[in-house]
Coordinates of C-alpha atoms and ligand atoms in Angstrom, one line a residue:
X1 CA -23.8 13.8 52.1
X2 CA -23.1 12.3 48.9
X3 CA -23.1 14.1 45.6
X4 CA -26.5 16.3 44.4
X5 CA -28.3 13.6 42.3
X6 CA -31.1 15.7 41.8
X7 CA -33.4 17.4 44.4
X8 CA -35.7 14.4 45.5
X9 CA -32.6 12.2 46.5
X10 CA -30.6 12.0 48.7
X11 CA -28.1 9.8 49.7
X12 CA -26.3 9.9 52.9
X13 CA -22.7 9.1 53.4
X14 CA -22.2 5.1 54.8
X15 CA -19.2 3.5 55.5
X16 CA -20.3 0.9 52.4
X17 CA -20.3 3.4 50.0
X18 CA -17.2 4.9 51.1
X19 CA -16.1 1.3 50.8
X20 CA -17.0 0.9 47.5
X21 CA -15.8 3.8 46.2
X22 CA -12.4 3.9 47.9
X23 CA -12.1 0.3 46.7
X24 CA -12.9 1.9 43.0
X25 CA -10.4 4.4 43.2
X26 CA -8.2 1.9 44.5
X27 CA -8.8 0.1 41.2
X28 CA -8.5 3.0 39.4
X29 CA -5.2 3.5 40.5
X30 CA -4.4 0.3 40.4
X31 CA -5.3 -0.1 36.5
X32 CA -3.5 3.1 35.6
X33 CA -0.3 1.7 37.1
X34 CA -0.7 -1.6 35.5
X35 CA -0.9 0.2 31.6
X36 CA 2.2 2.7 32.8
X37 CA 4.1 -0.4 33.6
X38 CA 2.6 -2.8 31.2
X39 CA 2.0 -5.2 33.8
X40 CA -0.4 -7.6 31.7
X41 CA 0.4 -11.0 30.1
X42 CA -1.1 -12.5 27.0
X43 CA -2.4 -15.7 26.4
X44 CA -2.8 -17.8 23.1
X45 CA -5.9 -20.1 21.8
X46 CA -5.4 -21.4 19.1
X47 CA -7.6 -22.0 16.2
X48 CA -7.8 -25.0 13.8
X49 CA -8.8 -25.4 10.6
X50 CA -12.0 -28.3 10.9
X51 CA -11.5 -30.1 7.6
X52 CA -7.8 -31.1 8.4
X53 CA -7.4 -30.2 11.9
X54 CA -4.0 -28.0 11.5
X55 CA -3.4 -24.8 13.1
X56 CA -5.1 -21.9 11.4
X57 CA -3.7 -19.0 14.1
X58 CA -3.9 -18.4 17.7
X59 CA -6.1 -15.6 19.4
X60 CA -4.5 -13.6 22.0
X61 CA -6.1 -12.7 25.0
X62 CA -5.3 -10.3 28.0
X63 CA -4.7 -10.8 31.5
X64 CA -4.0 -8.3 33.8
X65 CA -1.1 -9.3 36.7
X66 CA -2.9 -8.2 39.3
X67 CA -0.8 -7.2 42.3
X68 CA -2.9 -8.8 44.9
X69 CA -5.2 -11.0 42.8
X70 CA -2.7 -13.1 40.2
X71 CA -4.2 -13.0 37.0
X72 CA -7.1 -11.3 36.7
X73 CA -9.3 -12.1 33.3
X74 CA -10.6 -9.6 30.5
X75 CA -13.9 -9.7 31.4
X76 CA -13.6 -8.4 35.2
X77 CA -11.5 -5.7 33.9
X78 CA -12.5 -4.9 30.1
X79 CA -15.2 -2.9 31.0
X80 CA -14.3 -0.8 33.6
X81 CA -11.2 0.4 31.3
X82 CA -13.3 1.1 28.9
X83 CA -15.4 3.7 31.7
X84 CA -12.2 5.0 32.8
X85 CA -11.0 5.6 29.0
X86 CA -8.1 3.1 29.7
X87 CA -8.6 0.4 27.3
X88 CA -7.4 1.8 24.0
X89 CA -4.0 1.7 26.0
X90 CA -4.2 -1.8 26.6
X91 CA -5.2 -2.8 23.6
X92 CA -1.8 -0.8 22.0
X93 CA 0.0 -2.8 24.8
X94 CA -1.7 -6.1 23.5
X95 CA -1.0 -5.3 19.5
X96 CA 2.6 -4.6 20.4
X97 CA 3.2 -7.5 22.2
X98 CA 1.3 -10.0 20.0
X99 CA 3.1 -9.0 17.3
X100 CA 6.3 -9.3 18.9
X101 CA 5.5 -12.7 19.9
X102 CA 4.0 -13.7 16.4
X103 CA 8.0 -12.6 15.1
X104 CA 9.7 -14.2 17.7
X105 CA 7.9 -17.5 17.2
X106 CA 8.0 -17.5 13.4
X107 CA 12.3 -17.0 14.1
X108 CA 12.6 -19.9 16.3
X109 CA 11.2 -21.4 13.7
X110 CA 7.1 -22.5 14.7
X111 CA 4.3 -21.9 12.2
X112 CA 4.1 -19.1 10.5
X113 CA 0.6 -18.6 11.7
X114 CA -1.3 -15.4 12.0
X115 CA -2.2 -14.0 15.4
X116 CA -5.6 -12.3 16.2
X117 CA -5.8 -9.4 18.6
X118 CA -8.7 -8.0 19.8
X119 CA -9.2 -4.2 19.2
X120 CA -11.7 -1.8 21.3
X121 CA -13.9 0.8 19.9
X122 CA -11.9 3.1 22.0
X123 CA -9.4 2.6 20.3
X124 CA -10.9 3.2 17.1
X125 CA -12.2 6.6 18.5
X126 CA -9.5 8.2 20.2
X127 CA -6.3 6.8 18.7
X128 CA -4.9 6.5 14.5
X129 CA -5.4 2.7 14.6
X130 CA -4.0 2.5 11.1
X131 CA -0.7 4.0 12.2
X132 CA -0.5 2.1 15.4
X133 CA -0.9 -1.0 13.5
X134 CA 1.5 -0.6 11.3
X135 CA 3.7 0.4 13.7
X136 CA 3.5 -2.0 15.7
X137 CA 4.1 -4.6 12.2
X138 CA 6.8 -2.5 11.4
X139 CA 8.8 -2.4 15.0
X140 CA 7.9 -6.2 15.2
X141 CA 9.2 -7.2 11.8
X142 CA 6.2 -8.8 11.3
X143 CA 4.3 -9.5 8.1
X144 CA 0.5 -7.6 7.5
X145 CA -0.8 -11.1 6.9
X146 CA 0.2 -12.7 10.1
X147 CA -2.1 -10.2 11.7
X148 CA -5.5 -10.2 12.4
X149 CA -7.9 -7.7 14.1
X150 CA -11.2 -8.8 15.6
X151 CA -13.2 -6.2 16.5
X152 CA -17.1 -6.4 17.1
X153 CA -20.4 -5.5 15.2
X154 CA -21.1 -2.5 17.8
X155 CA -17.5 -1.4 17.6
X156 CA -18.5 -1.2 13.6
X157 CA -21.9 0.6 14.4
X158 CA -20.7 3.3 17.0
X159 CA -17.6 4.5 16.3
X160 CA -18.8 6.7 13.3
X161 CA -17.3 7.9 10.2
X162 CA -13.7 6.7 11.0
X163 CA -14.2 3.1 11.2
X164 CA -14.9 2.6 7.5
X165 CA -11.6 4.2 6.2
X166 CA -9.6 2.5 8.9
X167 CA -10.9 -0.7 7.9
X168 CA -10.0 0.2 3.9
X169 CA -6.6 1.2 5.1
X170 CA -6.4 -1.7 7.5
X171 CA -6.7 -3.9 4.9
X172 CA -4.6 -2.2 2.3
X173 CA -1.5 -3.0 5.0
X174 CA -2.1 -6.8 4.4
X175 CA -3.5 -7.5 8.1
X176 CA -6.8 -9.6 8.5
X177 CA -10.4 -8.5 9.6
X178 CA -12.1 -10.6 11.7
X179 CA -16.1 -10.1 13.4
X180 CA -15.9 -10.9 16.6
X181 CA -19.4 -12.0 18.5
X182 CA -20.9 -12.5 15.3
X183 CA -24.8 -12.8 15.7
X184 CA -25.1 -11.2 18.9
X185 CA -24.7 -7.6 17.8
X186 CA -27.0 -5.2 15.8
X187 CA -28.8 -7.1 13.2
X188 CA -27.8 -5.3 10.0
X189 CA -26.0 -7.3 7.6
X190 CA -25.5 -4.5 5.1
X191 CA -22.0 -3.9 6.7
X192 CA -20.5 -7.2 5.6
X193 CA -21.0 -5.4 2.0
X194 CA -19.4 -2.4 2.8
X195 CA -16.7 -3.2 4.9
X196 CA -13.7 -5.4 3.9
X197 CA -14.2 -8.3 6.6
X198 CA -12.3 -11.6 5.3
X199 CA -13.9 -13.7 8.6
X200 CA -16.8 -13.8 11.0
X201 CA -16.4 -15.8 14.3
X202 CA -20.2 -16.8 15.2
X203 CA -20.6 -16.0 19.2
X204 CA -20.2 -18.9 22.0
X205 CA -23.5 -18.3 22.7
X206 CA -25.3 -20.3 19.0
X207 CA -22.2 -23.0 19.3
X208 CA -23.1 -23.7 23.0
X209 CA -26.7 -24.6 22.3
X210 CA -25.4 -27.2 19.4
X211 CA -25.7 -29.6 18.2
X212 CA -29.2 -30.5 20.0
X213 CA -31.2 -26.9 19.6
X214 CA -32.1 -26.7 16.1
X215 CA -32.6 -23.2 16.4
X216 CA -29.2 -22.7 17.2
X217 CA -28.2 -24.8 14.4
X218 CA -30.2 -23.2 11.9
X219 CA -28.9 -20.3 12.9
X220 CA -25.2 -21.4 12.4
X221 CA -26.0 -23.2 8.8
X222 CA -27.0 -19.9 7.7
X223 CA -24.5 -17.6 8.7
X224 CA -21.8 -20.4 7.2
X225 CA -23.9 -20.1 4.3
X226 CA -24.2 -16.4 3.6
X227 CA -20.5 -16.3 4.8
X228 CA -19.3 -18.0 2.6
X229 CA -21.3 -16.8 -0.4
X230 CA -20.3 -13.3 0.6
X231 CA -16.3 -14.9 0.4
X232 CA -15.8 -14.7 4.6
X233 CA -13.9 -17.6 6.1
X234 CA -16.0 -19.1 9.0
X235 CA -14.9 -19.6 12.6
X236 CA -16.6 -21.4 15.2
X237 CA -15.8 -19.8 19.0
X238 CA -16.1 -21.9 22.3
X239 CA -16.3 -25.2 21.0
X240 CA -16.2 -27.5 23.9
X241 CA -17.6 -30.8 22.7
X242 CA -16.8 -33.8 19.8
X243 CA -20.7 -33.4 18.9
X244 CA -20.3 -29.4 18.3
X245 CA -17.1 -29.9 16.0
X246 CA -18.8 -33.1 14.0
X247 CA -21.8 -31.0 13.7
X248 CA -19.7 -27.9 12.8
X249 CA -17.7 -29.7 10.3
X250 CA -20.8 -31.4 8.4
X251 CA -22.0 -27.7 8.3
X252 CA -18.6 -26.7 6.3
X253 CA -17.7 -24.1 9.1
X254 CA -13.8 -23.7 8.1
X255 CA -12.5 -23.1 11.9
X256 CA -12.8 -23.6 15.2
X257 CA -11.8 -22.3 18.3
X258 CA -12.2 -23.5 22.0
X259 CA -11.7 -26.0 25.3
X260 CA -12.0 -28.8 23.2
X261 CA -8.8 -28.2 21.5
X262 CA -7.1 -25.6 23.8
X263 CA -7.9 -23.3 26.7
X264 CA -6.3 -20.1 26.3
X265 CA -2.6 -20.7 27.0
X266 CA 0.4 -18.6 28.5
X267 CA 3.3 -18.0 25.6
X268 CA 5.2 -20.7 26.5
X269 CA 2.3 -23.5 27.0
X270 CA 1.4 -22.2 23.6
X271 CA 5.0 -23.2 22.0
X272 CA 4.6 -26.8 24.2
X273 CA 1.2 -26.9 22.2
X274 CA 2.9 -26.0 18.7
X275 CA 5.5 -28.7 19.0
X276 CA 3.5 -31.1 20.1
X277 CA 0.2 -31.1 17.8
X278 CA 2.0 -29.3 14.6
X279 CA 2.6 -31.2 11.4
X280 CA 6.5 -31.0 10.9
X281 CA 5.3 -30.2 7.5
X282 CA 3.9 -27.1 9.0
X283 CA 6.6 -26.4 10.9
X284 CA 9.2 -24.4 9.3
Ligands
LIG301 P1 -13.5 -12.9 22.8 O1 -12.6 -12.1 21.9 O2 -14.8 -13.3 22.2 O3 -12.6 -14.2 23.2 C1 -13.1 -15.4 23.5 C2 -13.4 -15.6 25.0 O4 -14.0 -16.9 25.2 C3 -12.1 -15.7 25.8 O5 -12.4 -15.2 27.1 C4 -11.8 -17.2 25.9 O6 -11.0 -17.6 26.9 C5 -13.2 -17.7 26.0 N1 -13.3 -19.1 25.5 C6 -12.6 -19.7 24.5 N2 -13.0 -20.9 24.2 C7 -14.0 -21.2 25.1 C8 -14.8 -22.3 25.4 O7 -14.7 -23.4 24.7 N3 -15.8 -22.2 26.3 C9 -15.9 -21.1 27.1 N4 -16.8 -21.1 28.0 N5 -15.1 -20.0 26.9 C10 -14.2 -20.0 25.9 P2 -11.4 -14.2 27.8 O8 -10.0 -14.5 27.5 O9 -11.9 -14.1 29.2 O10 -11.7 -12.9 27.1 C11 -13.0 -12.3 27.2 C12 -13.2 -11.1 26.2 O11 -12.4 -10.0 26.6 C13 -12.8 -11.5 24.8 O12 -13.8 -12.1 24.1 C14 -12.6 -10.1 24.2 O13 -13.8 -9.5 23.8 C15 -12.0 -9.3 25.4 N6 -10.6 -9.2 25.3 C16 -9.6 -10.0 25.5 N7 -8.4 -9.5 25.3 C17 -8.6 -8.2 24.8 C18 -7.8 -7.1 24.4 O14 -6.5 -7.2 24.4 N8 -8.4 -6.0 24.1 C19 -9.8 -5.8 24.1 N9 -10.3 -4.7 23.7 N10 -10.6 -6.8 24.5 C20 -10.0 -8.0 24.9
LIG302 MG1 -11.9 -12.1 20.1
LIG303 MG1 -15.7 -13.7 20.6
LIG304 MG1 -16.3 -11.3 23.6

């Protein structure tokens, strides 16, 4: 019989949910293996400025290498390693390596652009974020400016007192704070006041809907708006179509991000991409 879950159920043992949790554990074990040996790769979006269509940065983006499964995307495995408290790992694994990549690029002589990582609230809980950022700058070589953080509106909202005086000292370093998701978390704006945030990215989910649902762009007017009253640079995530970035650009949004320019490319696709679509002016 299956774990006491109170006294009116009970659950008898099945094959299927021995299964299912042998297949977690499996996972577990899996997962745990993958951050001991750092067996995840990263890949690179970039993001263009709309008015002139250069590169503004690139976004990079976990994969786990998956021993039976190839590459395996953030969002099968994101949220179970939060569960299992294994994501703040990852996420030191992914600022690490982004930064190393950001340095090695910048030496071989691409655009100096910034690259974003995407940090957990786990990681704002259970680890000095500050310190692991800047020494992760530090052992990369790599300057505060060519870094960004993205982290979310709840990460903002639940992670208590600490958040605030990492985000001062965050951006003391030089590195960038970007809202990831923006419009889809809690509904407070008194945050953006607060907190030093230099960029909002508006969610996939208003961009999708454009240009046709007016709603939707209402909805991304305003936040360019208030952004950029409140001094925020704009982006635009998971732009897919000519319409959305027309649309997008009449609305002064400053960047964009998404299929229509890139999917999310391994390291080396994303130095193919660099030679091929960068300016030689911006290229060092
Ligand atoms: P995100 O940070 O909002 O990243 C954007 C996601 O949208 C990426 O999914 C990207 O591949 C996808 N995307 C970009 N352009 C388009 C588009 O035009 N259309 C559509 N349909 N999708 C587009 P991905 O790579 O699967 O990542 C999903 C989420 O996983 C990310 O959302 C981020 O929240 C999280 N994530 C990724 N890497 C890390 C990491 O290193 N640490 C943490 N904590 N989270 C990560
Ligand atoms: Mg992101
Ligand atoms: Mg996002
Ligand atoms: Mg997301």
């Amino acid at each position: 019989m299956a774990k006491n879950r109170g006294r009116s159920f009970v659950q008898f043992y099945t094959p299927a949910l021995e299964g299912r949790a042998t297949r977690m554990l499996m996972q577990e074990q899996l997962l745990r293996q993958a951050v001991e040996r750092g067996e995840f790769e990263l890949h690179y979006q970039p993001q263009l400025h709309l008015d002139s269509g250069e590169l503004a940065g690139f976004e990079a983006l976990v994969r786990w290498k998956h021993p039976h499964r190839g590459l395996v995307h953030p969002d099968e495995f994101i949220g179970f390693a939060e569960n299992r408290g294994l994501i703040a790992a990852i996420d030191h694994w992914a600022l690490r390596e982004a930064c190393r990549q950001a340095r090695a690029w910048q030496d071989a002589g691409y655009p100096a652009v910034p690259v974003a990582v995407n940090l957990s609230a786990q990681e704002f809980r259970q680890r000095d974020v500050v310190q692991e950022v800047s020494q992760a700058l530090t052992h990369a070589g790599l300057d505060a400016r060519l870094l960004h953080i993205e982290l979310t509106e709840s990460t903002l909202m639940q992670s208590g007192g600490q958040v605030p005086d990492a985000l001062h000292a965050l951006k003391a370093l030089g590195v960038g704070l970007a809202i990831d998701d923006f419009g889809t978390g809690y509904s407070s704006l008194a945050y953006l006041r607060k907190h030093p945030i230099d960029r909002l990215k508006i969610d996939r989910s208003f961009i999708c809907d454009l240009p046709h649902n007016p709603d939707a762009a209402a909805i991304v007017s305003a936040i360019v708006q208030m952004g950029h009253s409140l001094h925020l640079e704009i982006v635009a995530e998971g732009v897919e179509t000519l319409a959305q970035r027309e649309l997008l650009q009449n609305i002064g949004c400053d960047m964009m991000q998404g299929f229509l320019v890139s999917a999310p490319l391994p390291c080396e696709q994303a130095q193919h991409w660099m030679s091929q679509h960068c300016h030689p002016l911006q290229r060092q």
